Amino acid sequence: MRRQNTCCFPRKPKKLPDIFSARNGVRIITDRVRQILEDFDPGVHQIIPIEAVYKDGSKPDALYFF
């Protein structure tokens, strides 16, 4: 069974930064950064989509492990 890439944020920030690190040191990027990376180096980086959920059940825009 494949593990789903899901993370839960304790509170909803006013705006997520474009690049930030999770507690375990993994970098998380927004779709904006993903698009920039793919424009400069197409197919070079391993970018994995994740599903993030706030405690209130709402979801931020697309996020990726980088």
PQR file of N, CA, C, O and H, with PARSE charges and radii, in Angstrom:
ATOM      1  N   MET A   1       0.839  -1.179   0.000 -0.4000 1.5000
ATOM      2  CA  MET A   1       0.000   0.000   0.000 -0.0000 2.0000
ATOM      3  C   MET A   1       0.886   1.244   0.000  0.5500 1.7000
ATOM      4  O   MET A   1       1.799   1.358   0.817 -0.5500 1.4000
ATOM      5  N   ARG A   2       0.620   2.163  -0.903 -0.4000 1.5000
ATOM      6  CA  ARG A   2       1.414   3.367  -1.033 -0.0000 2.0000
ATOM      7  C   ARG A   2       0.988   4.398  -0.003  0.5500 1.7000
ATOM      8  O   ARG A   2      -0.204   4.652   0.174 -0.5500 1.4000
ATOM      9  H   ARG A   2      -0.122   2.070  -1.567  0.4000 1.0000
ATOM     10  N   ARG A   3       1.956   4.986   0.673 -0.4000 1.5000
ATOM     11  CA  ARG A   3       1.663   5.994   1.676 -0.0000 2.0000
ATOM     12  C   ARG A   3       1.300   7.308   0.996  0.5500 1.7000
ATOM     13  O   ARG A   3       1.976   7.740   0.063 -0.5500 1.4000
ATOM     14  H   ARG A   3       2.924   4.779   0.530  0.4000 1.0000
ATOM     15  N   GLN A   4       0.249   7.929   1.459 -0.4000 1.5000
ATOM     16  CA  GLN A   4      -0.193   9.194   0.879 -0.0000 2.0000
ATOM     17  C   GLN A   4       0.627  10.323   1.490  0.5500 1.7000
ATOM     18  O   GLN A   4       0.877  10.327   2.695 -0.5500 1.4000
ATOM     19  H   GLN A   4      -0.301   7.578   2.217  0.4000 1.0000
ATOM     20  N   ASN A   5       1.042  11.269   0.676 -0.4000 1.5000
ATOM     21  CA  ASN A   5       1.817  12.412   1.134 -0.0000 2.0000
ATOM     22  C   ASN A   5       0.873  13.471   1.674  0.5500 1.7000
ATOM     23  O   ASN A   5       0.371  14.310   0.927 -0.5500 1.4000
ATOM     24  H   ASN A   5       0.839  11.266  -0.303  0.4000 1.0000
ATOM     25  N   THR A   6       0.637  13.424   2.981 -0.4000 1.5000
ATOM     26  CA  THR A   6      -0.281  14.357   3.625 -0.0000 2.0000
ATOM     27  C   THR A   6       0.385  14.944   4.850  0.5500 1.7000
ATOM     28  O   THR A   6       1.065  14.233   5.591 -0.5500 1.4000
ATOM     29  H   THR A   6       1.045  12.743   3.588  0.4000 1.0000
ATOM     30  N   CYS A   7       0.200  16.222   5.070 -0.4000 1.5000
ATOM     31  CA  CYS A   7       0.689  16.825   6.303 -0.0000 2.0000
ATOM     32  C   CYS A   7      -0.389  17.745   6.860  0.5500 1.7000
ATOM     33  O   CYS A   7      -1.222  18.275   6.125 -0.5500 1.4000
ATOM     34  H   CYS A   7      -0.352  16.800   4.468  0.4000 1.0000
ATOM     35  N   CYS A   8      -0.352  17.918   8.161 -0.4000 1.5000
ATOM     36  CA  CYS A   8      -1.361  18.733   8.830 -0.0000 2.0000
ATOM     37  C   CYS A   8      -0.675  19.915   9.491  0.5500 1.7000
ATOM     38  O   CYS A   8       0.266  19.731  10.263 -0.5500 1.4000
ATOM     39  H   CYS A   8       0.324  17.487   8.758  0.4000 1.0000
ATOM     40  N   PHE A   9      -1.133  21.131   9.200 -0.4000 1.5000
ATOM     41  CA  PHE A   9      -0.602  22.338   9.817 -0.0000 2.0000
ATOM     42  C   PHE A   9      -1.476  22.709  11.007  0.5500 1.7000
ATOM     43  O   PHE A   9      -2.702  22.698  10.895 -0.5500 1.4000
ATOM     44  H   PHE A   9      -1.897  21.281   8.573  0.4000 1.0000
ATOM     45  N   PRO A  10      -0.866  23.040  12.151 -0.5600 1.5000
ATOM     46  CA  PRO A  10      -1.645  23.322  13.348  0.2800 2.0000
ATOM     47  C   PRO A  10      -2.519  24.567  13.248  0.5500 1.7000
ATOM     48  O   PRO A  10      -3.617  24.598  13.805 -0.5500 1.4000
ATOM     49  N   ARG A  11      -2.050  25.578  12.555 -0.4000 1.5000
ATOM     50  CA  ARG A  11      -2.865  26.784  12.410 -0.0000 2.0000
ATOM     51  C   ARG A  11      -2.707  27.341  11.001  0.5500 1.7000
ATOM     52  O   ARG A  11      -1.747  27.026  10.298 -0.5500 1.4000
ATOM     53  H   ARG A  11      -1.159  25.553  12.103  0.4000 1.0000
ATOM     54  N   LYS A  12      -3.632  28.145  10.615 -0.4000 1.5000
ATOM     55  CA  LYS A  12      -3.652  28.698   9.263 -0.0000 2.0000
ATOM     56  C   LYS A  12      -2.932  30.049   9.257  0.5500 1.7000
ATOM     57  O   LYS A  12      -3.424  31.002   9.862 -0.5500 1.4000
ATOM     58  H   LYS A  12      -4.412  28.401  11.187  0.4000 1.0000
ATOM     59  N   PRO A  13      -1.780  30.153   8.589 -0.5600 1.5000
ATOM     60  CA  PRO A  13      -1.082  31.436   8.527  0.2800 2.0000
ATOM     61  C   PRO A  13      -1.778  32.374   7.549  0.5500 1.7000
ATOM     62  O   PRO A  13      -2.572  31.939   6.714 -0.5500 1.4000
ATOM     63  N   LYS A  14      -1.478  33.650   7.658 -0.4000 1.5000
ATOM     64  CA  LYS A  14      -2.064  34.613   6.725 -0.0000 2.0000
ATOM     65  C   LYS A  14      -1.614  34.292   5.304  0.5500 1.7000
ATOM     66  O   LYS A  14      -2.408  34.344   4.365 -0.5500 1.4000
ATOM     67  H   LYS A  14      -0.834  34.004   8.336  0.4000 1.0000
ATOM     68  N   LYS A  15      -0.327  33.958   5.157 -0.4000 1.5000
ATOM     69  CA  LYS A  15       0.208  33.575   3.850 -0.0000 2.0000
ATOM     70  C   LYS A  15       1.379  32.625   4.075  0.5500 1.7000
ATOM     71  O   LYS A  15       2.266  32.905   4.882 -0.5500 1.4000
ATOM     72  H   LYS A  15       0.318  33.917   5.920  0.4000 1.0000
ATOM     73  N   LEU A  16       1.378  31.512   3.367 -0.4000 1.5000
ATOM     74  CA  LEU A  16       2.506  30.586   3.455 -0.0000 2.0000
ATOM     75  C   LEU A  16       3.692  31.160   2.695  0.5500 1.7000
ATOM     76  O   LEU A  16       3.512  31.760   1.635 -0.5500 1.4000
ATOM     77  H   LEU A  16       0.658  31.285   2.712  0.4000 1.0000
ATOM     78  N   PRO A  17       4.909  30.986   3.221 -0.5600 1.5000
ATOM     79  CA  PRO A  17       6.083  31.387   2.445  0.2800 2.0000
ATOM     80  C   PRO A  17       6.229  30.473   1.235  0.5500 1.7000
ATOM     81  O   PRO A  17       5.704  29.360   1.230 -0.5500 1.4000
ATOM     82  N   ASP A  18       6.936  30.935   0.214 -0.4000 1.5000
ATOM     83  CA  ASP A  18       7.112  30.132  -0.999 -0.0000 2.0000
ATOM     84  C   ASP A  18       8.006  28.917  -0.771  0.5500 1.7000
ATOM     85  O   ASP A  18       7.849  27.895  -1.440 -0.5500 1.4000
ATOM     86  H   ASP A  18       7.363  31.839   0.218  0.4000 1.0000
ATOM     87  N   ILE A  19       8.948  29.025   0.175 -0.4000 1.5000
ATOM     88  CA  ILE A  19       9.830  27.906   0.523 -0.0000 2.0000
ATOM     89  C   ILE A  19       9.934  27.867   2.043  0.5500 1.7000
ATOM     90  O   ILE A  19      10.198  28.886   2.682 -0.5500 1.4000
ATOM     91  H   ILE A  19       9.075  29.855   0.718  0.4000 1.0000
ATOM     92  N   PHE A  20       9.724  26.686   2.616 -0.4000 1.5000
ATOM     93  CA  PHE A  20       9.921  26.539   4.061 -0.0000 2.0000
ATOM     94  C   PHE A  20      10.275  25.096   4.369  0.5500 1.7000
ATOM     95  O   PHE A  20      10.096  24.210   3.535 -0.5500 1.4000
ATOM     96  H   PHE A  20       9.509  25.859   2.097  0.4000 1.0000
ATOM     97  N   SER A  21      10.777  24.869   5.566 -0.4000 1.5000
ATOM     98  CA  SER A  21      11.187  23.524   5.976 -0.0000 2.0000
ATOM     99  C   SER A  21      10.206  22.955   6.981  0.5500 1.7000
ATOM    100  O   SER A  21       9.720  23.659   7.867 -0.5500 1.4000
ATOM    101  H   SER A  21      10.923  25.589   6.244  0.4000 1.0000
ATOM    102  N   ALA A  22       9.925  21.687   6.834 -0.4000 1.5000
ATOM    103  CA  ALA A  22       9.092  20.973   7.802 -0.0000 2.0000
ATOM    104  C   ALA A  22       9.964  20.647   9.013  0.5500 1.7000
ATOM    105  O   ALA A  22      11.177  20.852   8.984 -0.5500 1.4000
ATOM    106  H   ALA A  22      10.319  21.115   6.114  0.4000 1.0000
ATOM    107  N   ARG A  23       9.350  20.146  10.059 -0.4000 1.5000
ATOM    108  CA  ARG A  23      10.103  19.820  11.280 -0.0000 2.0000
ATOM    109  C   ARG A  23      11.228  18.834  11.040  0.5500 1.7000
ATOM    110  O   ARG A  23      12.252  18.881  11.722 -0.5500 1.4000
ATOM    111  H   ARG A  23       8.364  19.980  10.083  0.4000 1.0000
ATOM    112  N   ASN A  24      11.048  17.942  10.079 -0.4000 1.5000
ATOM    113  CA  ASN A  24      12.075  16.934   9.801 -0.0000 2.0000
ATOM    114  C   ASN A  24      13.132  17.423   8.810  0.5500 1.7000
ATOM    115  O   ASN A  24      13.978  16.639   8.380 -0.5500 1.4000
ATOM    116  H   ASN A  24      10.216  17.904   9.526  0.4000 1.0000
ATOM    117  N   GLY A  25      13.096  18.710   8.443 -0.4000 1.5000
ATOM    118  CA  GLY A  25      14.097  19.284   7.558 -0.0000 2.0000
ATOM    119  C   GLY A  25      13.767  19.206   6.078  0.5500 1.7000
ATOM    120  O   GLY A  25      14.515  19.730   5.253 -0.5500 1.4000
ATOM    121  H   GLY A  25      12.409  19.347   8.793  0.4000 1.0000
ATOM    122  N   VAL A  26      12.674  18.571   5.731 -0.4000 1.5000
ATOM    123  CA  VAL A  26      12.275  18.467   4.329 -0.0000 2.0000
ATOM    124  C   VAL A  26      11.800  19.839   3.842  0.5500 1.7000
ATOM    125  O   VAL A  26      11.037  20.517   4.529 -0.5500 1.4000
ATOM    126  H   VAL A  26      12.066  18.145   6.402  0.4000 1.0000
ATOM    127  N   ARG A  27      12.248  20.232   2.679 -0.4000 1.5000
ATOM    128  CA  ARG A  27      11.809  21.511   2.111 -0.0000 2.0000
ATOM    129  C   ARG A  27      10.449  21.355   1.446  0.5500 1.7000
ATOM    130  O   ARG A  27      10.188  20.375   0.748 -0.5500 1.4000
ATOM    131  H   ARG A  27      12.868  19.681   2.121  0.4000 1.0000
ATOM    132  N   ILE A  28       9.598  22.332   1.677 -0.4000 1.5000
ATOM    133  CA  ILE A  28       8.282  22.369   1.056 -0.0000 2.0000
ATOM    134  C   ILE A  28       8.217  23.649   0.239  0.5500 1.7000
ATOM    135  O   ILE A  28       8.593  24.722   0.712 -0.5500 1.4000
ATOM    136  H   ILE A  28       9.810  23.128   2.244  0.4000 1.0000
ATOM    137  N   ILE A  29       7.732  23.524  -1.000 -0.4000 1.5000
ATOM    138  CA  ILE A  29       7.659  24.680  -1.900 -0.0000 2.0000
ATOM    139  C   ILE A  29       6.239  24.850  -2.429  0.5500 1.7000
ATOM    140  O   ILE A  29       5.446  23.909  -2.445 -0.5500 1.4000
ATOM    141  H   ILE A  29       7.427  22.652  -1.383  0.4000 1.0000
ATOM    142  N   THR A  30       5.941  26.057  -2.856 -0.4000 1.5000
ATOM    143  CA  THR A  30       4.639  26.346  -3.449 -0.0000 2.0000
ATOM    144  C   THR A  30       4.683  26.056  -4.947  0.5500 1.7000
ATOM    145  O   THR A  30       5.743  25.785  -5.511 -0.5500 1.4000
ATOM    146  H   THR A  30       6.585  26.822  -2.843  0.4000 1.0000
ATOM    147  N   ASP A  31       3.532  26.116  -5.567 -0.4000 1.5000
ATOM    148  CA  ASP A  31       3.446  25.891  -7.012 -0.0000 2.0000
ATOM    149  C   ASP A  31       4.228  26.953  -7.775  0.5500 1.7000
ATOM    150  O   ASP A  31       4.787  26.675  -8.836 -0.5500 1.4000
ATOM    151  H   ASP A  31       2.671  26.336  -5.109  0.4000 1.0000
ATOM    152  N   ARG A  32       4.267  28.153  -7.243 -0.4000 1.5000
ATOM    153  CA  ARG A  32       5.021  29.253  -7.888 -0.0000 2.0000
ATOM    154  C   ARG A  32       6.503  28.878  -8.009  0.5500 1.7000
ATOM    155  O   ARG A  32       7.098  29.047  -9.073 -0.5500 1.4000
ATOM    156  H   ARG A  32       3.814  28.379  -6.381  0.4000 1.0000
ATOM    157  N   VAL A  33       7.094  28.375  -6.936 -0.4000 1.5000
ATOM    158  CA  VAL A  33       8.501  27.965  -6.954 -0.0000 2.0000
ATOM    159  C   VAL A  33       8.697  26.758  -7.874  0.5500 1.7000
ATOM    160  O   VAL A  33       9.678  26.692  -8.614 -0.5500 1.4000
ATOM    161  H   VAL A  33       6.610  28.237  -6.071  0.4000 1.0000
ATOM    162  N   ARG A  34       7.763  25.805  -7.827 -0.4000 1.5000
ATOM    163  CA  ARG A  34       7.851  24.634  -8.704 -0.0000 2.0000
ATOM    164  C   ARG A  34       7.903  25.060 -10.168  0.5500 1.7000
ATOM    165  O   ARG A  34       8.694  24.531 -10.949 -0.5500 1.4000
ATOM    166  H   ARG A  34       6.966  25.859  -7.225  0.4000 1.0000
ATOM    167  N   GLN A  35       7.062  26.009 -10.530 -0.4000 1.5000
ATOM    168  CA  GLN A  35       7.035  26.475 -11.921 -0.0000 2.0000
ATOM    169  C   GLN A  35       8.346  27.152 -12.307  0.5500 1.7000
ATOM    170  O   GLN A  35       8.835  26.963 -13.420 -0.5500 1.4000
ATOM    171  H   GLN A  35       6.419  26.439  -9.895  0.4000 1.0000
ATOM    172  N   ILE A  36       8.911  27.929 -11.407 -0.4000 1.5000
ATOM    173  CA  ILE A  36      10.191  28.591 -11.686 -0.0000 2.0000
ATOM    174  C   ILE A  36      11.291  27.548 -11.865  0.5500 1.7000
ATOM    175  O   ILE A  36      12.078  27.634 -12.808 -0.5500 1.4000
ATOM    176  H   ILE A  36       8.514  28.082 -10.503  0.4000 1.0000
ATOM    177  N   LEU A  37      11.351  26.557 -10.962 -0.4000 1.5000
ATOM    178  CA  LEU A  37      12.360  25.508 -11.078 -0.0000 2.0000
ATOM    179  C   LEU A  37      12.222  24.740 -12.387  0.5500 1.7000
ATOM    180  O   LEU A  37      13.218  24.459 -13.054 -0.5500 1.4000
ATOM    181  H   LEU A  37      10.711  26.487 -10.196  0.4000 1.0000
ATOM    182  N   GLU A  38      11.003  24.405 -12.750 -0.4000 1.5000
ATOM    183  CA  GLU A  38      10.782  23.664 -13.996 -0.0000 2.0000
ATOM    184  C   GLU A  38      11.104  24.504 -15.232  0.5500 1.7000
ATOM    185  O   GLU A  38      11.539  23.962 -16.248 -0.5500 1.4000
ATOM    186  H   GLU A  38      10.194  24.632 -12.209  0.4000 1.0000
ATOM    187  N   ASP A  39      10.898  25.813 -15.157 -0.4000 1.5000
ATOM    188  CA  ASP A  39      11.250  26.693 -16.285 -0.0000 2.0000
ATOM    189  C   ASP A  39      12.762  26.742 -16.498  0.5500 1.7000
ATOM    190  O   ASP A  39      13.229  26.741 -17.636 -0.5500 1.4000
ATOM    191  H   ASP A  39      10.545  26.254 -14.332  0.4000 1.0000
ATOM    192  N   PHE A  40      13.533  26.784 -15.397 -0.4000 1.5000
ATOM    193  CA  PHE A  40      14.984  26.880 -15.503 -0.0000 2.0000
ATOM    194  C   PHE A  40      15.653  25.530 -15.712  0.5500 1.7000
ATOM    195  O   PHE A  40      16.606  25.428 -16.484 -0.5500 1.4000
ATOM    196  H   PHE A  40      13.153  26.785 -14.471  0.4000 1.0000
ATOM    197  N   ASP A  41      15.172  24.498 -15.041 -0.4000 1.5000
ATOM    198  CA  ASP A  41      15.778  23.166 -15.137 -0.0000 2.0000
ATOM    199  C   ASP A  41      14.695  22.105 -15.318  0.5500 1.7000
ATOM    200  O   ASP A  41      14.412  21.358 -14.382 -0.5500 1.4000
ATOM    201  H   ASP A  41      14.398  24.581 -14.413  0.4000 1.0000
ATOM    202  N   PRO A  42      14.086  22.022 -16.496 -0.5600 1.5000
ATOM    203  CA  PRO A  42      12.990  21.063 -16.685  0.2800 2.0000
ATOM    204  C   PRO A  42      13.435  19.615 -16.499  0.5500 1.7000
ATOM    205  O   PRO A  42      14.428  19.175 -17.078 -0.5500 1.4000
ATOM    206  N   GLY A  43      12.674  18.881 -15.675 -0.4000 1.5000
ATOM    207  CA  GLY A  43      12.909  17.463 -15.482 -0.0000 2.0000
ATOM    208  C   GLY A  43      14.104  17.099 -14.623  0.5500 1.7000
ATOM    209  O   GLY A  43      14.427  15.917 -14.502 -0.5500 1.4000
ATOM    210  H   GLY A  43      11.868  19.238 -15.205  0.4000 1.0000
ATOM    211  N   VAL A  44      14.774  18.077 -14.023 -0.4000 1.5000
ATOM    212  CA  VAL A  44      15.985  17.809 -13.241 -0.0000 2.0000
ATOM    213  C   VAL A  44      15.662  17.505 -11.778  0.5500 1.7000
ATOM    214  O   VAL A  44      16.265  16.611 -11.184 -0.5500 1.4000
ATOM    215  H   VAL A  44      14.511  19.037 -14.123  0.4000 1.0000
ATOM    216  N   HIS A  45      14.733  18.229 -11.204 -0.4000 1.5000
ATOM    217  CA  HIS A  45      14.441  18.140  -9.779 -0.0000 2.0000
ATOM    218  C   HIS A  45      13.334  17.125  -9.494  0.5500 1.7000
ATOM    219  O   HIS A  45      12.411  16.948 -10.289 -0.5500 1.4000
ATOM    220  H   HIS A  45      14.243  18.956 -11.686  0.4000 1.0000
ATOM    221  N   GLN A  46      13.447  16.473  -8.354 -0.4000 1.5000
ATOM    222  CA  GLN A  46      12.400  15.561  -7.912 -0.0000 2.0000
ATOM    223  C   GLN A  46      11.439  16.365  -7.029  0.5500 1.7000
ATOM    224  O   GLN A  46      11.774  16.724  -5.900 -0.5500 1.4000
ATOM    225  H   GLN A  46      14.197  16.617  -7.708  0.4000 1.0000
ATOM    226  N   ILE A  47      10.262  16.636  -7.549 -0.4000 1.5000
ATOM    227  CA  ILE A  47       9.260  17.439  -6.853 -0.0000 2.0000
ATOM    228  C   ILE A  47       8.023  16.562  -6.677  0.5500 1.7000
ATOM    229  O   ILE A  47       7.438  16.085  -7.649 -0.5500 1.4000
ATOM    230  H   ILE A  47       9.990  16.344  -8.466  0.4000 1.0000
ATOM    231  N   ILE A  48       7.638  16.362  -5.425 -0.4000 1.5000
ATOM    232  CA  ILE A  48       6.548  15.435  -5.104 -0.0000 2.0000
ATOM    233  C   ILE A  48       5.363  16.213  -4.537  0.5500 1.7000
ATOM    234  O   ILE A  48       5.509  16.899  -3.525 -0.5500 1.4000
ATOM    235  H   ILE A  48       8.113  16.749  -4.635  0.4000 1.0000
ATOM    236  N   PRO A  49       4.200  16.121  -5.167 -0.5600 1.5000
ATOM    237  CA  PRO A  49       3.032  16.845  -4.642  0.2800 2.0000
ATOM    238  C   PRO A  49       2.586  16.274  -3.296  0.5500 1.7000
ATOM    239  O   PRO A  49       2.637  15.065  -3.068 -0.5500 1.4000
ATOM    240  N   ILE A  50       2.149  17.169  -2.416 -0.4000 1.5000
ATOM    241  CA  ILE A  50       1.619  16.739  -1.124 -0.0000 2.0000
ATOM    242  C   ILE A  50       0.253  17.378  -0.907  0.5500 1.7000
ATOM    243  O   ILE A  50      -0.080  18.394  -1.517 -0.5500 1.4000
ATOM    244  H   ILE A  50       2.108  18.151  -2.602  0.4000 1.0000
ATOM    245  N   GLU A  51      -0.506  16.779  -0.049 -0.4000 1.5000
ATOM    246  CA  GLU A  51      -1.798  17.342   0.326 -0.0000 2.0000
ATOM    247  C   GLU A  51      -1.672  17.823   1.761  0.5500 1.7000
ATOM    248  O   GLU A  51      -1.438  17.025   2.668 -0.5500 1.4000
ATOM    249  H   GLU A  51      -0.235  15.954   0.447  0.4000 1.0000
ATOM    250  N   ALA A  52      -1.825  19.114   1.969 -0.4000 1.5000
ATOM    251  CA  ALA A  52      -1.745  19.691   3.309 -0.0000 2.0000
ATOM    252  C   ALA A  52      -3.146  20.073   3.767  0.5500 1.7000
ATOM    253  O   ALA A  52      -3.997  20.462   2.966 -0.5500 1.4000
ATOM    254  H   ALA A  52      -2.016  19.763   1.233  0.4000 1.0000
ATOM    255  N   VAL A  53      -3.364  19.955   5.062 -0.4000 1.5000
ATOM    256  CA  VAL A  53      -4.675  20.251   5.635 -0.0000 2.0000
ATOM    257  C   VAL A  53      -4.469  21.025   6.936  0.5500 1.7000
ATOM    258  O   VAL A  53      -3.650  20.640   7.771 -0.5500 1.4000
ATOM    259  H   VAL A  53      -2.674  19.639   5.712  0.4000 1.0000
ATOM    260  N   TYR A  54      -5.207  22.102   7.100 -0.4000 1.5000
ATOM    261  CA  TYR A  54      -5.191  22.827   8.369 -0.0000 2.0000
ATOM    262  C   TYR A  54      -6.111  22.117   9.345  0.5500 1.7000
ATOM    263  O   TYR A  54      -6.959  21.321   8.942 -0.5500 1.4000
ATOM    264  H   TYR A  54      -5.872  22.415   6.422  0.4000 1.0000
ATOM    265  N   LYS A  55      -5.942  22.409  10.643 -0.4000 1.5000
ATOM    266  CA  LYS A  55      -6.781  21.756  11.654 -0.0000 2.0000
ATOM    267  C   LYS A  55      -8.264  22.010  11.423  0.5500 1.7000
ATOM    268  O   LYS A  55      -9.099  21.182  11.789 -0.5500 1.4000
ATOM    269  H   LYS A  55      -5.254  23.056  10.970  0.4000 1.0000
ATOM    270  N   ASP A  56      -8.599  23.150  10.819 -0.4000 1.5000
ATOM    271  CA  ASP A  56     -10.020  23.442  10.573 -0.0000 2.0000
ATOM    272  C   ASP A  56     -10.569  22.710   9.345  0.5500 1.7000
ATOM    273  O   ASP A  56     -11.741  22.861   9.000 -0.5500 1.4000
ATOM    274  H   ASP A  56      -7.921  23.822  10.522  0.4000 1.0000
ATOM    275  N   GLY A  57      -9.709  21.908   8.683 -0.4000 1.5000
ATOM    276  CA  GLY A  57     -10.139  21.113   7.541 -0.0000 2.0000
ATOM    277  C   GLY A  57      -9.917  21.779   6.192  0.5500 1.7000
ATOM    278  O   GLY A  57     -10.043  21.124   5.158 -0.5500 1.4000
ATOM    279  H   GLY A  57      -8.757  21.785   8.963  0.4000 1.0000
ATOM    280  N   SER A  58      -9.589  23.064   6.179 -0.4000 1.5000
ATOM    281  CA  SER A  58      -9.335  23.754   4.907 -0.0000 2.0000
ATOM    282  C   SER A  58      -7.955  23.381   4.381  0.5500 1.7000
ATOM    283  O   SER A  58      -7.112  22.874   5.121 -0.5500 1.4000
ATOM    284  H   SER A  58      -9.487  23.596   7.019  0.4000 1.0000
ATOM    285  N   LYS A  59      -7.736  23.637   3.100 -0.4000 1.5000
ATOM    286  CA  LYS A  59      -6.490  23.256   2.451 -0.0000 2.0000
ATOM    287  C   LYS A  59      -5.835  24.475   1.802  0.5500 1.7000
ATOM    288  O   LYS A  59      -6.524  25.320   1.230 -0.5500 1.4000
ATOM    289  H   LYS A  59      -8.421  24.049   2.499  0.4000 1.0000
ATOM    290  N   PRO A  60      -4.486  24.569   1.892 -0.5600 1.5000
ATOM    291  CA  PRO A  60      -3.785  25.634   1.170  0.2800 2.0000
ATOM    292  C   PRO A  60      -3.698  25.279  -0.310  0.5500 1.7000
ATOM    293  O   PRO A  60      -4.096  24.189  -0.723 -0.5500 1.4000
ATOM    294  N   ASP A  61      -3.176  26.208  -1.100 -0.4000 1.5000
ATOM    295  CA  ASP A  61      -2.930  25.935  -2.516 -0.0000 2.0000
ATOM    296  C   ASP A  61      -1.906  24.804  -2.630  0.5500 1.7000
ATOM    297  O   ASP A  61      -1.378  24.341  -1.619 -0.5500 1.4000
ATOM    298  H   ASP A  61      -2.853  27.093  -0.765  0.4000 1.0000
ATOM    299  N   ALA A  62      -1.630  24.368  -3.833 -0.4000 1.5000
ATOM    300  CA  ALA A  62      -0.735  23.231  -4.075 -0.0000 2.0000
ATOM    301  C   ALA A  62       0.632  23.419  -3.407  0.5500 1.7000
ATOM    302  O   ALA A  62       1.245  24.484  -3.490 -0.5500 1.4000
ATOM    303  H   ALA A  62      -2.059  24.744  -4.655  0.4000 1.0000
ATOM    304  N   LEU A  63       1.085  22.359  -2.749 -0.4000 1.5000
ATOM    305  CA  LEU A  63       2.393  22.324  -2.103 -0.0000 2.0000
ATOM    306  C   LEU A  63       3.134  21.081  -2.573  0.5500 1.7000
ATOM    307  O   LEU A  63       2.521  20.100  -2.995 -0.5500 1.4000
ATOM    308  H   LEU A  63       0.588  21.494  -2.682  0.4000 1.0000
ATOM    309  N   TYR A  64       4.470  21.133  -2.495 -0.4000 1.5000
ATOM    310  CA  TYR A  64       5.294  20.044  -2.982 -0.0000 2.0000
ATOM    311  C   TYR A  64       6.479  19.821  -2.059  0.5500 1.7000
ATOM    312  O   TYR A  64       7.012  20.775  -1.492 -0.5500 1.4000
ATOM    313  H   TYR A  64       4.968  21.929  -2.152  0.4000 1.0000
ATOM    314  N   PHE A  65       6.904  18.543  -1.900 -0.4000 1.5000
ATOM    315  CA  PHE A  65       8.183  18.239  -1.278 -0.0000 2.0000
ATOM    316  C   PHE A  65       9.240  18.535  -2.323  0.5500 1.7000
ATOM    317  O   PHE A  65       9.039  18.277  -3.510 -0.5500 1.4000
ATOM    318  H   PHE A  65       6.471  17.768  -2.361  0.4000 1.0000
ATOM    319  N   PHE A  66      10.365  19.075  -1.883 -0.4000 1.5000
ATOM    320  CA  PHE A  66      11.464  19.362  -2.801 -0.0000 2.0000
ATOM    321  C   PHE A  66      12.741  18.849  -2.209  0.5500 1.7000
ATOM    322  O   PHE A  66      13.802  18.985  -2.817 -0.5500 1.4000
ATOM    323  H   PHE A  66      10.528  19.284  -0.919  0.4000 1.0000
TER
END
